[in-house]
Coordinates of C-alpha atoms in Angstrom, one line a residue:
M1 CA -116.5 -89.8 141.7
S2 CA -113.7 -89.8 145.1
S3 CA -113.5 -92.2 147.9
R4 CA -113.1 -91.8 151.1
S5 CA -110.4 -91.8 152.0
V6 CA -107.6 -92.8 154.8
S7 CA -105.0 -95.7 152.8
S8 CA -103.1 -94.7 153.2
A9 CA -106.3 -93.8 153.5
S10 CA -107.9 -96.7 152.4
P11 CA -109.6 -98.5 151.4
A12 CA -111.4 -97.4 149.2
H13 CA -110.1 -95.2 150.0
L14 CA -112.8 -98.1 149.5
A15 CA -115.5 -97.1 148.0
R16 CA -117.5 -93.8 149.7
T17 CA -121.1 -95.2 148.4
R18 CA -121.4 -98.3 149.7
S19 CA -123.8 -100.7 149.4
R20 CA -124.4 -102.4 153.2
L21 CA -126.5 -106.0 151.7
A22 CA -123.1 -106.5 149.0
A23 CA -121.2 -106.6 152.2
L24 CA -123.5 -108.9 153.8
A25 CA -123.0 -110.5 150.4
V26 CA -119.2 -111.4 151.1
A27 CA -119.5 -112.3 154.8
T28 CA -122.5 -115.0 153.8
A29 CA -120.3 -115.3 151.1
S30 CA -116.9 -116.3 153.1
C31 CA -119.4 -118.2 155.9
A32 CA -120.6 -120.4 154.3
T33 CA -119.2 -123.4 155.1
Y34 CA -119.6 -122.7 159.5
A35 CA -122.9 -124.7 161.1
V36 CA -124.2 -125.1 164.4
V37 CA -123.6 -128.3 166.2
V38 CA -125.2 -130.5 168.6
T39 CA -121.8 -131.8 169.6
A40 CA -118.3 -131.9 170.3
P41 CA -115.5 -132.2 168.1
A42 CA -113.2 -135.8 168.0
H43 CA -110.1 -134.9 169.8
A44 CA -110.3 -132.1 170.9
A45 CA -107.6 -130.8 173.5
T46 CA -109.2 -128.7 176.4
A47 CA -107.6 -124.7 176.2
A48 CA -108.3 -120.9 177.5
I49 CA -109.6 -118.1 175.3
H50 CA -105.8 -116.7 175.8
D51 CA -104.3 -120.1 174.1
V52 CA -107.0 -119.4 171.2
Q53 CA -105.7 -116.3 170.3
G54 CA -102.1 -116.8 170.6
S55 CA -99.7 -113.5 171.1
T56 CA -99.8 -113.3 166.9
R57 CA -102.3 -111.9 165.4
V58 CA -103.3 -115.5 164.0
S59 CA -104.2 -118.1 165.8
P60 CA -102.0 -121.2 166.9
L61 CA -104.1 -123.3 167.4
V62 CA -106.1 -122.7 163.5
G63 CA -108.3 -125.5 162.4
Q64 CA -107.7 -127.5 165.5
A65 CA -110.8 -128.5 167.6
V66 CA -110.9 -127.2 170.9
A67 CA -112.8 -128.9 174.2
D68 CA -114.1 -126.6 176.5
V69 CA -113.2 -123.1 177.0
P70 CA -115.1 -121.4 179.7
G71 CA -115.9 -117.3 179.8
V72 CA -118.2 -115.5 180.2
V73 CA -120.6 -113.5 177.4
T74 CA -119.9 -109.8 176.9
G75 CA -122.6 -110.1 173.9
V76 CA -125.1 -110.8 171.1
R77 CA -125.6 -110.4 168.1
T78 CA -128.3 -111.7 166.9
Y79 CA -128.4 -109.8 163.0
G80 CA -127.0 -109.9 159.9
S81 CA -125.3 -112.3 158.3
S82 CA -122.4 -112.8 161.1
K83 CA -124.8 -114.1 163.7
G84 CA -122.4 -115.2 167.4
F85 CA -121.2 -113.5 170.5
W86 CA -117.7 -112.8 172.2
F87 CA -117.3 -114.3 175.5
Q88 CA -114.3 -113.4 177.9
D89 CA -112.7 -115.1 180.6
P90 CA -112.6 -113.1 183.6
N91 CA -109.2 -114.8 184.8
P92 CA -106.2 -113.8 182.8
D93 CA -103.1 -114.5 182.0
A94 CA -100.0 -112.6 183.0
D95 CA -99.1 -111.9 178.4
P96 CA -100.3 -108.7 177.9
A97 CA -99.7 -110.1 173.8
T98 CA -102.9 -112.2 174.6
S99 CA -106.6 -111.2 174.5
E100 CA -109.0 -113.0 176.9
G101 CA -112.3 -112.6 173.7
V102 CA -113.1 -114.0 171.3
F103 CA -116.0 -114.2 168.5
V104 CA -118.2 -117.2 168.7
F105 CA -119.8 -117.8 164.8
T106 CA -123.0 -119.3 165.5
S107 CA -124.7 -118.7 162.0
S108 CA -128.5 -118.5 163.9
A109 CA -129.5 -116.5 165.8
P110 CA -127.8 -117.7 169.5
T111 CA -129.7 -117.9 172.8
V112 CA -126.7 -117.2 175.3
K113 CA -127.0 -113.2 176.4
A114 CA -124.7 -110.9 178.0
G115 CA -123.3 -112.9 181.9
D116 CA -123.0 -116.0 181.6
A117 CA -121.1 -117.9 182.7
V118 CA -120.3 -121.1 179.4
T119 CA -118.3 -124.1 178.2
V120 CA -117.7 -123.2 174.4
S121 CA -116.2 -126.6 172.3
G122 CA -115.0 -126.6 168.3
T123 CA -113.2 -125.9 165.4
V124 CA -111.1 -122.2 165.5
T125 CA -110.6 -120.1 162.7
E126 CA -109.7 -117.2 161.4
Y127 CA -111.8 -115.5 159.1
V128 CA -111.1 -112.2 156.9
P129 CA -113.3 -109.5 156.7
G130 CA -113.7 -108.4 152.8
G131 CA -112.3 -111.9 152.3
A132 CA -108.8 -112.4 152.0
S133 CA -107.9 -110.4 148.6
S134 CA -109.1 -107.1 151.2
G135 CA -105.4 -107.2 152.6
N136 CA -107.9 -106.5 155.6
Q137 CA -106.3 -108.6 158.9
S138 CA -107.9 -111.4 160.1
L139 CA -110.2 -111.9 162.6
T140 CA -109.9 -115.5 165.2
E141 CA -113.1 -116.5 165.6
I142 CA -114.1 -120.2 167.1
S143 CA -116.9 -121.6 164.7
K144 CA -119.3 -125.1 164.7
P145 CA -120.1 -124.7 168.2
T146 CA -121.0 -126.5 171.3
V147 CA -122.1 -124.0 173.9
T148 CA -122.8 -124.8 177.6
V149 CA -124.6 -122.5 179.8
V150 CA -123.1 -122.8 183.6
S151 CA -124.3 -119.7 185.6
S152 CA -126.2 -117.0 184.1
G153 CA -125.8 -113.3 185.8
N154 CA -122.4 -113.2 186.2
A155 CA -120.3 -109.8 186.5
I156 CA -119.1 -108.7 183.0
P157 CA -115.1 -108.2 182.8
V158 CA -114.1 -105.1 181.2
T159 CA -110.5 -103.2 179.3
T160 CA -110.4 -99.4 180.4
I161 CA -109.1 -97.7 176.0
S162 CA -107.4 -94.6 177.9
A163 CA -105.2 -91.7 176.2
K164 CA -103.3 -92.8 178.8
S165 CA -103.2 -97.0 177.3
V166 CA -103.5 -96.6 173.3
P167 CA -99.8 -96.1 172.2
D168 CA -98.4 -93.7 170.2
A169 CA -96.8 -95.6 168.0
Y170 CA -98.9 -96.7 165.1
T171 CA -97.5 -99.9 164.5
P172 CA -94.7 -101.6 163.0
A173 CA -92.9 -101.9 160.1
G174 CA -92.9 -105.1 157.9
D175 CA -89.7 -107.3 157.7
S176 CA -88.4 -109.6 155.2
A177 CA -89.1 -112.6 157.1
A178 CA -92.8 -111.2 157.3
N179 CA -93.3 -109.9 153.5
G180 CA -94.7 -107.4 154.6
S181 CA -97.5 -108.3 156.8
V182 CA -97.4 -108.0 160.6
N183 CA -99.9 -111.3 161.6
G184 CA -96.4 -114.0 162.4
L185 CA -95.3 -111.2 164.7
T186 CA -95.5 -111.1 168.2
L187 CA -97.6 -108.0 169.6
Q188 CA -96.2 -105.4 171.4
P189 CA -99.5 -103.8 173.2
R190 CA -97.0 -101.3 174.8
K191 CA -95.2 -100.0 172.3
Y192 CA -97.7 -100.4 169.0
A193 CA -101.3 -99.5 169.3
L194 CA -102.4 -101.4 166.4
D195 CA -100.6 -104.3 168.2
Y196 CA -102.7 -103.1 171.7
Y197 CA -105.9 -102.8 169.4
E198 CA -105.0 -106.3 168.5
S199 CA -104.6 -108.1 172.2
L200 CA -107.9 -106.6 172.8
E201 CA -109.6 -108.2 169.5
G202 CA -112.8 -109.8 171.6
Q203 CA -112.6 -109.1 174.1
N204 CA -115.1 -106.6 176.2
V205 CA -113.6 -103.0 176.3
R206 CA -114.6 -98.9 177.7
I207 CA -114.0 -95.8 176.4
G208 CA -115.5 -92.6 179.2
S209 CA -116.1 -89.2 177.3
S210 CA -115.1 -89.2 173.6
R211 CA -114.9 -86.7 171.4
V212 CA -116.6 -87.4 167.6
V213 CA -113.9 -86.9 165.3
T214 CA -116.2 -88.0 161.8
A215 CA -120.4 -88.1 161.9
S216 CA -122.2 -91.5 162.5
D217 CA -123.3 -92.5 159.3
P218 CA -126.8 -94.6 157.7
Y219 CA -124.9 -97.4 158.8
T220 CA -125.1 -96.2 162.8
E221 CA -121.6 -96.0 163.1
L222 CA -119.4 -93.2 164.5
W223 CA -115.7 -92.0 165.0
V224 CA -113.8 -91.0 167.8
T225 CA -111.1 -90.3 169.9
V226 CA -109.7 -91.5 172.8
K227 CA -106.9 -88.2 172.7
P228 CA -108.3 -85.3 172.9
H229 CA -104.7 -83.3 171.7
E230 CA -104.0 -85.9 169.3
N231 CA -103.5 -84.0 166.2
A232 CA -106.9 -81.9 166.7
T233 CA -108.7 -79.0 164.8
K234 CA -110.2 -76.1 165.8
R235 CA -113.7 -77.5 164.4
G236 CA -113.1 -81.0 166.8
G237 CA -111.7 -83.3 164.4
T238 CA -107.9 -85.5 164.4
R239 CA -106.4 -84.2 161.1
Y240 CA -103.5 -86.4 159.2
G241 CA -100.8 -84.7 158.3
S242 CA -98.8 -87.8 157.4
Y243 CA -98.3 -91.0 156.7
E244 CA -97.0 -91.7 159.8
S245 CA -99.0 -89.7 161.5
Q246 CA -102.1 -91.7 161.8
N247 CA -103.5 -90.7 164.9
T248 CA -103.5 -93.4 167.7
G249 CA -106.6 -92.7 169.7
R250 CA -109.4 -92.9 166.7
L251 CA -111.9 -96.2 167.2
Q252 CA -114.9 -96.9 165.2
V253 CA -118.4 -97.4 167.5
Q254 CA -121.5 -98.8 166.5
S255 CA -124.5 -100.0 168.2
L256 CA -124.9 -104.2 169.3
G257 CA -128.7 -103.1 170.1
A258 CA -131.4 -101.8 169.0
T259 CA -129.6 -98.9 165.9
A260 CA -132.9 -96.2 166.3
D261 CA -131.0 -95.0 169.8
F262 CA -128.3 -94.5 167.9
P263 CA -127.1 -90.9 168.1
V264 CA -127.0 -88.7 165.6
A265 CA -123.3 -86.9 166.1
D266 CA -121.6 -84.3 164.5
V267 CA -117.7 -83.7 164.4
G268 CA -117.2 -81.8 167.6
D269 CA -120.2 -83.6 170.0
V270 CA -118.5 -85.1 172.4
L271 CA -120.0 -89.4 173.5
K272 CA -120.4 -88.5 177.2
G273 CA -120.2 -91.3 180.0
T274 CA -119.2 -95.1 179.7
T275 CA -119.4 -96.2 176.3
E276 CA -118.7 -99.9 176.9
G277 CA -118.6 -103.3 174.1
P278 CA -116.8 -105.8 172.5
L279 CA -113.8 -105.1 170.4
D280 CA -114.7 -106.5 166.7
Y281 CA -112.8 -105.8 163.2
N282 CA -114.2 -105.1 160.3
S283 CA -113.5 -104.2 156.5
Y284 CA -115.0 -101.0 157.7
G285 CA -112.3 -99.5 159.4
G286 CA -111.0 -101.6 161.7
Y287 CA -111.1 -102.1 164.9
T288 CA -114.4 -101.2 166.9
L289 CA -116.1 -101.4 169.2
V290 CA -119.7 -102.8 169.5
A291 CA -121.0 -101.1 172.0
R292 CA -123.8 -102.6 174.1
E293 CA -124.1 -100.0 175.9
L294 CA -123.8 -96.3 174.5
G295 CA -122.8 -92.8 176.2
S296 CA -125.0 -89.9 175.9
L297 CA -124.4 -87.5 173.6
K298 CA -123.6 -83.4 174.1
Q299 CA -123.1 -81.2 171.6
S300 CA -120.8 -79.3 170.2
G301 CA -123.1 -77.0 168.1
L302 CA -120.5 -77.3 165.8
T303 CA -122.2 -74.6 162.3
R304 CA -121.5 -75.2 158.4
E305 CA -119.2 -71.9 158.3
T306 CA -119.6 -69.2 155.6
T307 CA -116.7 -67.4 153.8
R308 CA -116.6 -63.3 152.9
A309 CA -117.6 -62.5 149.9
Q310 CA -114.9 -61.3 147.4
K311 CA -113.8 -57.6 146.9
S312 CA -114.7 -55.9 144.0
N313 CA -111.1 -56.4 143.4
E314 CA -110.2 -59.9 143.8
L315 CA -111.6 -63.1 141.4
A316 CA -112.8 -66.1 143.2
V317 CA -112.7 -69.2 142.3
A318 CA -113.3 -72.1 144.2
T319 CA -113.9 -76.6 143.5
Y320 CA -117.2 -78.4 144.7
N321 CA -117.8 -81.8 144.6
V322 CA -121.3 -81.9 144.7
E323 CA -121.6 -86.3 144.4
N324 CA -122.8 -87.9 141.0
L325 CA -125.6 -84.2 140.9
D326 CA -128.1 -85.5 138.4
P327 CA -131.5 -84.6 138.1
G328 CA -133.7 -86.7 139.9
D329 CA -131.3 -86.3 142.9
A330 CA -132.8 -84.1 145.8
T331 CA -130.5 -81.6 147.0
F332 CA -130.2 -78.6 143.8
E333 CA -131.6 -76.3 146.6
E334 CA -129.3 -77.5 148.4
H335 CA -126.3 -77.5 146.1
A336 CA -127.2 -73.8 145.5
A337 CA -127.7 -72.6 148.8
A338 CA -124.4 -73.9 149.2
I339 CA -122.8 -71.5 146.6
V340 CA -124.9 -68.4 147.2
D341 CA -124.7 -68.6 150.8
N342 CA -121.7 -70.1 152.1
L343 CA -119.4 -70.1 149.4
R344 CA -120.9 -66.2 148.4
S345 CA -121.1 -66.8 145.1
P346 CA -118.0 -66.7 143.5
D347 CA -116.4 -65.8 140.1
I348 CA -116.1 -69.3 139.3
V349 CA -116.5 -72.7 140.6
S350 CA -115.2 -76.5 139.4
L351 CA -117.9 -78.7 139.5
E352 CA -116.5 -82.1 140.4
E353 CA -119.1 -84.8 139.8
I354 CA -121.7 -83.8 137.7
Q355 CA -123.8 -86.9 136.0
D356 CA -125.5 -87.2 132.7
N357 CA -129.3 -86.0 132.2
N358 CA -130.3 -89.6 133.6
G359 CA -127.9 -90.5 136.0
A360 CA -127.1 -93.8 136.4
T361 CA -129.6 -95.5 133.7
N362 CA -127.1 -97.2 131.2
D363 CA -128.9 -96.5 128.0
G364 CA -125.4 -94.7 126.3
T365 CA -127.0 -90.8 127.7
V366 CA -123.7 -88.2 128.0
A367 CA -125.7 -84.9 127.4
A368 CA -126.0 -83.1 131.0
D369 CA -127.3 -80.1 130.1
R370 CA -130.0 -80.8 132.1
T371 CA -128.2 -81.3 135.7
M372 CA -127.0 -78.0 134.9
A373 CA -130.0 -75.5 133.6
K374 CA -131.4 -77.4 137.0
L375 CA -128.1 -76.6 138.8
T376 CA -128.6 -73.4 137.7
D377 CA -132.6 -72.5 137.9
A378 CA -131.6 -73.1 141.4
I379 CA -128.8 -70.7 141.9
V380 CA -130.6 -67.6 141.0
A381 CA -133.5 -69.7 142.9
A382 CA -131.1 -68.9 146.4
G383 CA -130.7 -64.7 145.4
G384 CA -126.9 -65.7 143.4
P385 CA -126.4 -65.0 140.0
R386 CA -127.3 -66.6 136.7
Y387 CA -124.0 -68.6 135.6
E388 CA -123.3 -70.0 132.8
W389 CA -121.7 -73.0 132.3
R390 CA -119.0 -74.9 129.8
S391 CA -118.6 -78.5 129.6
I392 CA -117.6 -81.3 127.4
D393 CA -119.3 -84.1 127.8
P394 CA -117.6 -87.7 128.1
V395 CA -117.1 -90.6 125.3
N396 CA -120.0 -92.9 127.3
N397 CA -119.0 -95.0 130.1
A398 CA -115.1 -93.9 129.5
D399 CA -114.5 -91.4 132.1
G400 CA -115.2 -94.2 135.3
G401 CA -117.5 -93.9 138.6
E402 CA -120.7 -94.8 138.7
P403 CA -121.6 -97.1 135.8
G404 CA -124.6 -94.6 133.6
G405 CA -123.6 -91.8 135.3
N406 CA -120.9 -90.3 132.9
I407 CA -119.4 -87.7 135.8
R408 CA -117.3 -84.8 134.8
Q409 CA -116.2 -81.2 135.3
V410 CA -117.7 -78.4 134.5
F411 CA -117.5 -74.8 134.4
L412 CA -119.5 -72.1 136.5
F413 CA -118.7 -68.4 135.8
N414 CA -120.7 -65.4 136.3
P415 CA -120.5 -63.6 133.0
E416 CA -121.4 -60.3 134.9
R417 CA -117.6 -60.4 136.5
V418 CA -116.0 -63.1 134.4
S419 CA -115.9 -63.4 130.3
F420 CA -115.3 -66.9 128.9
T421 CA -113.2 -67.6 125.8
D422 CA -114.8 -69.2 123.5
R423 CA -112.7 -71.6 121.1
A424 CA -114.2 -74.2 119.2
G425 CA -112.1 -77.8 118.7
G426 CA -112.5 -79.2 121.7
D427 CA -114.3 -81.9 122.3
A428 CA -114.0 -85.7 124.2
T429 CA -110.8 -87.2 122.2
T430 CA -109.2 -84.5 121.3
A431 CA -106.7 -82.8 123.1
V432 CA -106.3 -78.9 123.8
G433 CA -102.9 -77.0 123.7
V434 CA -101.0 -73.7 123.8
T435 CA -100.1 -72.1 121.3
S436 CA -98.6 -67.8 121.2
A437 CA -101.7 -64.7 121.5
G438 CA -98.9 -62.6 120.4
K439 CA -95.8 -61.8 122.3
N440 CA -95.1 -63.4 125.7
K441 CA -98.8 -64.7 125.7
A442 CA -100.2 -67.9 125.7
A443 CA -104.1 -69.1 125.0
L444 CA -105.1 -72.7 124.2
T445 CA -106.2 -74.2 120.5
A446 CA -110.2 -75.1 122.6
S447 CA -111.1 -74.2 125.2
P448 CA -113.0 -75.6 126.5
G449 CA -111.1 -78.3 126.0
R450 CA -109.8 -81.1 127.5
V451 CA -105.8 -82.5 128.5
D452 CA -104.4 -85.2 126.0
P453 CA -106.9 -87.3 126.6
A454 CA -106.2 -90.4 124.8
N455 CA -103.4 -90.6 127.7
A456 CA -103.3 -93.9 129.7
A457 CA -103.3 -91.8 132.3
W458 CA -106.6 -91.3 131.7
T459 CA -108.1 -94.6 131.4
N460 CA -111.7 -95.3 133.4
S461 CA -111.0 -91.6 134.8
R462 CA -111.8 -88.0 134.1
K463 CA -110.2 -86.0 132.2
P464 CA -109.5 -83.0 133.2
L465 CA -110.9 -79.5 131.8
A466 CA -108.4 -76.1 130.6
G467 CA -110.6 -72.7 130.1
E468 CA -109.4 -69.6 130.0
F469 CA -111.6 -66.9 131.7
T470 CA -110.3 -63.2 131.7
F471 CA -111.2 -60.7 135.6
R472 CA -111.0 -57.6 134.9
G473 CA -108.7 -57.6 131.4
K474 CA -106.4 -60.4 132.7
T475 CA -105.6 -63.7 131.5
V476 CA -106.5 -67.3 134.0
F477 CA -106.1 -70.3 132.8
V478 CA -107.9 -72.6 134.9
I479 CA -107.5 -76.4 134.6
A480 CA -110.8 -78.8 136.5
N481 CA -109.3 -81.6 137.6
H482 CA -111.2 -84.7 139.4
F483 CA -108.6 -87.8 139.7
A484 CA -108.9 -91.1 140.1
S485 CA -110.4 -92.5 143.4
K486 CA -108.6 -94.3 145.9
G487 CA -110.1 -97.7 145.7
G488 CA -108.0 -100.2 146.0
D489 CA -105.7 -98.9 148.7
Q490 CA -104.8 -101.3 151.7
G491 CA -106.6 -99.2 154.8
L492 CA -104.4 -98.4 157.9
T493 CA -105.4 -101.5 159.6
S494 CA -104.4 -103.6 156.9
Q495 CA -101.8 -106.5 157.8
Y496 CA -99.4 -105.4 155.7
Q497 CA -97.6 -102.6 157.0
P498 CA -96.5 -99.9 155.9
P499 CA -100.1 -100.2 153.7
T500 CA -99.9 -100.3 149.4
R501 CA -101.8 -97.5 148.4
S502 CA -101.9 -98.7 144.9
S503 CA -103.9 -96.1 143.4
E504 CA -101.5 -93.4 143.5
T505 CA -99.5 -94.9 140.3
Q506 CA -102.1 -93.4 138.1
R507 CA -103.0 -90.7 140.4
H508 CA -98.7 -89.8 139.6
A509 CA -99.3 -90.6 136.2
Q510 CA -102.1 -88.0 136.4
A511 CA -100.2 -85.4 137.9
T512 CA -97.0 -85.7 135.5
V513 CA -99.9 -84.7 132.9
V514 CA -101.3 -82.2 134.5
N515 CA -98.2 -80.5 134.8
S516 CA -96.6 -80.9 132.0
F517 CA -99.6 -78.8 130.4
V518 CA -99.2 -76.3 133.6
K519 CA -95.1 -75.7 131.9
D520 CA -96.1 -75.8 128.1
I521 CA -98.8 -72.6 129.1
L522 CA -95.7 -71.2 131.1
K523 CA -93.0 -71.7 128.6
V524 CA -95.4 -69.3 126.5
Q525 CA -96.2 -67.1 128.7
K526 CA -93.5 -66.9 132.4
N527 CA -96.0 -64.9 134.3
A528 CA -99.1 -66.3 132.8
D529 CA -102.1 -67.1 135.6
V530 CA -102.8 -70.6 135.7
I531 CA -105.0 -72.2 138.5
T532 CA -105.6 -76.0 138.8
L533 CA -108.1 -77.4 140.9
G534 CA -110.3 -80.1 141.9
D535 CA -111.0 -83.4 143.5
I536 CA -107.5 -84.7 143.6
N537 CA -108.3 -87.9 145.1
D538 CA -104.9 -87.2 147.3
F539 CA -103.4 -85.7 150.0
E540 CA -101.4 -81.7 150.5
F541 CA -98.2 -84.1 151.3
S542 CA -98.3 -86.9 148.5
G543 CA -96.5 -87.8 145.1
T544 CA -99.1 -87.0 143.3
A545 CA -99.5 -83.2 145.3
K546 CA -94.9 -83.5 145.0
L547 CA -95.3 -84.6 141.2
L548 CA -98.7 -81.8 140.3
E549 CA -96.2 -79.3 142.2
D550 CA -92.8 -80.1 140.4
G551 CA -90.5 -77.8 138.6
G552 CA -92.6 -74.5 140.9
A553 CA -95.7 -75.3 138.1
L554 CA -97.6 -74.8 140.7
W555 CA -98.1 -74.6 144.3
S556 CA -100.9 -76.1 146.5
A557 CA -102.4 -72.8 147.9
I558 CA -103.7 -74.7 150.7
K559 CA -100.4 -74.7 152.9
S560 CA -101.0 -70.9 152.7
L561 CA -103.2 -72.1 155.9
P562 CA -102.4 -73.2 160.0
K563 CA -102.3 -76.6 160.1
S564 CA -105.0 -77.1 161.7
E565 CA -107.2 -75.7 158.9
R566 CA -105.7 -78.5 156.3
Y567 CA -108.5 -80.4 155.5
T568 CA -111.5 -80.8 152.5
Y569 CA -112.2 -84.8 154.0
D570 CA -113.7 -86.7 156.5
Y571 CA -112.4 -90.4 156.6
Q572 CA -112.9 -92.9 160.1
G573 CA -111.7 -90.3 161.6
N574 CA -109.1 -88.9 159.6
S575 CA -109.4 -84.9 158.8
Q576 CA -107.9 -84.6 155.7
V577 CA -107.5 -83.0 152.2
L578 CA -108.2 -84.1 148.9
D579 CA -109.8 -81.8 147.0
Q580 CA -107.2 -78.4 146.0
I581 CA -106.1 -75.4 144.4
L582 CA -102.8 -75.2 143.1
V583 CA -101.5 -71.2 141.3
S584 CA -98.4 -70.8 139.8
P585 CA -95.9 -68.4 140.2
S586 CA -96.9 -66.1 139.3
I587 CA -100.1 -65.6 141.8
R588 CA -98.0 -67.3 144.5
S589 CA -95.1 -64.1 144.1
K590 CA -97.9 -62.0 144.5
G591 CA -99.3 -63.1 148.1
S592 CA -102.2 -61.2 147.4
F593 CA -103.8 -64.4 147.4
R594 CA -106.5 -65.5 150.6
Y595 CA -107.1 -69.4 151.2
D596 CA -110.2 -71.2 153.2
S597 CA -111.4 -74.2 152.9
V598 CA -115.2 -73.9 153.6
H599 CA -116.2 -76.7 155.7
I600 CA -120.3 -77.5 155.3
N601 CA -120.6 -80.7 154.5
S602 CA -117.1 -83.5 156.0
E603 CA -117.6 -83.4 159.5
F604 CA -121.8 -83.5 159.8
H605 CA -124.0 -86.3 159.6
D606 CA -126.8 -84.9 157.1
Q607 CA -124.2 -83.6 154.6
I608 CA -124.9 -83.3 151.2
S609 CA -121.7 -84.0 149.7
D610 CA -119.0 -85.5 151.7
H611 CA -116.7 -83.1 150.0
D612 CA -115.9 -78.8 151.7
P613 CA -116.3 -76.4 148.5
Q614 CA -112.8 -74.3 148.8
V615 CA -112.1 -70.5 147.1
L616 CA -109.5 -69.1 146.2
R617 CA -108.9 -64.7 145.6
L618 CA -106.7 -63.6 143.9
R619 CA -106.2 -60.0 142.4
P620 CA -104.4 -61.2 138.5

């Protein structure tokens, strides 16, 4: 199972399948000490909001009591575990680094409303969304408040966020004094985008018409960009092309009010007019405009792509992550239509995230024959070929992913176009090897077989599946992969800059193992046609990709596309590459291959998988 990416990408790569209930449980536990009080705290100091916020990410008054802090209510949150309101001083100081807004945590639903002028007494706290171990920045709050309403119907102060106001540079790297954390560094909002957003934490902000760069999701969130020309893709997204190009115009938008009115948006749509509300910080994307007022949606009419059919002398090989597919899912017809209509029935398809016959039921079942029968039947019903399939059942719960699901890679192949070389000996724990099948001709010792499954690189992760195919008399070796997810990586808005990508250590080890196996094939047959593909869970410019390509054994074919078309996944406003097809020198040198990233999922709110499939057409 992959997870959403940029962590630099993420979090998760936070985990892709998120539980809002779990998030609320964490937040509730973190806030359990907050309570509403009816008297002002003793020895409270008089302060303004900019005194509470200070010029760094952590309040200089943290832990201290403050009294009679004045401001105007800009937004009220009455739902979830983090009930409270934002208020803002309409009389700012001269320091651009100090925010004039702050969140007041009330625990129960507040009774104030937007436009109320209030004074607040309470304790200054720092709350870290996701917990201290998440690496997220902290959110300055006033807790245990006493609130006095002075008047109502006041004008709400507002700051406009635009392409001109957001700096192009993302963030400074942490220095030795801060041990990598930017928390102690004085904000430079005119120089760095993350400092700019932090200097507006808690303030009421406004954006004008802005293009959607990540589709709306079930949690009533979407991402827009206030920089319409920043690394724009042809279809309306914003491309993530390097660790140093984080795309500073991205901003998450959530609804503060009724979620029923939240727009159902795809990438390329435009949130027209004014969207306005407090600027929050959360663990699912960092800085977030919590919209009190939402713009109207102008749809772009984005449609799902369809690749061309392979010619008679072209072998079409695809990779497609079908996102935890099991017999209980309702998406078989849609996946079948995608393979038949959008991918034009490739000759070979590497499927990732095929679950066992009862999905997440954790009862020791590992076989996936029912899952595959249902999918192959659906493909025939959709007008496609009667695909055959090959795979190896994993050891129960040994390959990561959803507990009990036993995800694995599976080869689909069209027997009317290609043949599969069945060679006995492959199982979950036996390593496939390479042998000579005659002069300068390589063969696998087992087909299908798993690549070095006992290697520590594959602990709690999917083991590569290798198979030997024949097309028009030529042997083609295919290695299907699903590398370790980005779970545990620090997010792009982490307090640690640059963020630590802890998960890539395992992917680097995995890439080294696969690269070594490919080299074993090339040692026996220098001109062997080898295709390594799948959900690599890392970018085409990453260290993982470089290790896969090491020594010229492989080359990521997505780099044959124009840069604006290189993406297979969309996360937090960044269109990025997670799925790759890499080819051996014999395929690359012929120059006759064509590569297509077929955008049918990642840009749409009604996706059936969070990955776009990829297709390579070649003449072996």
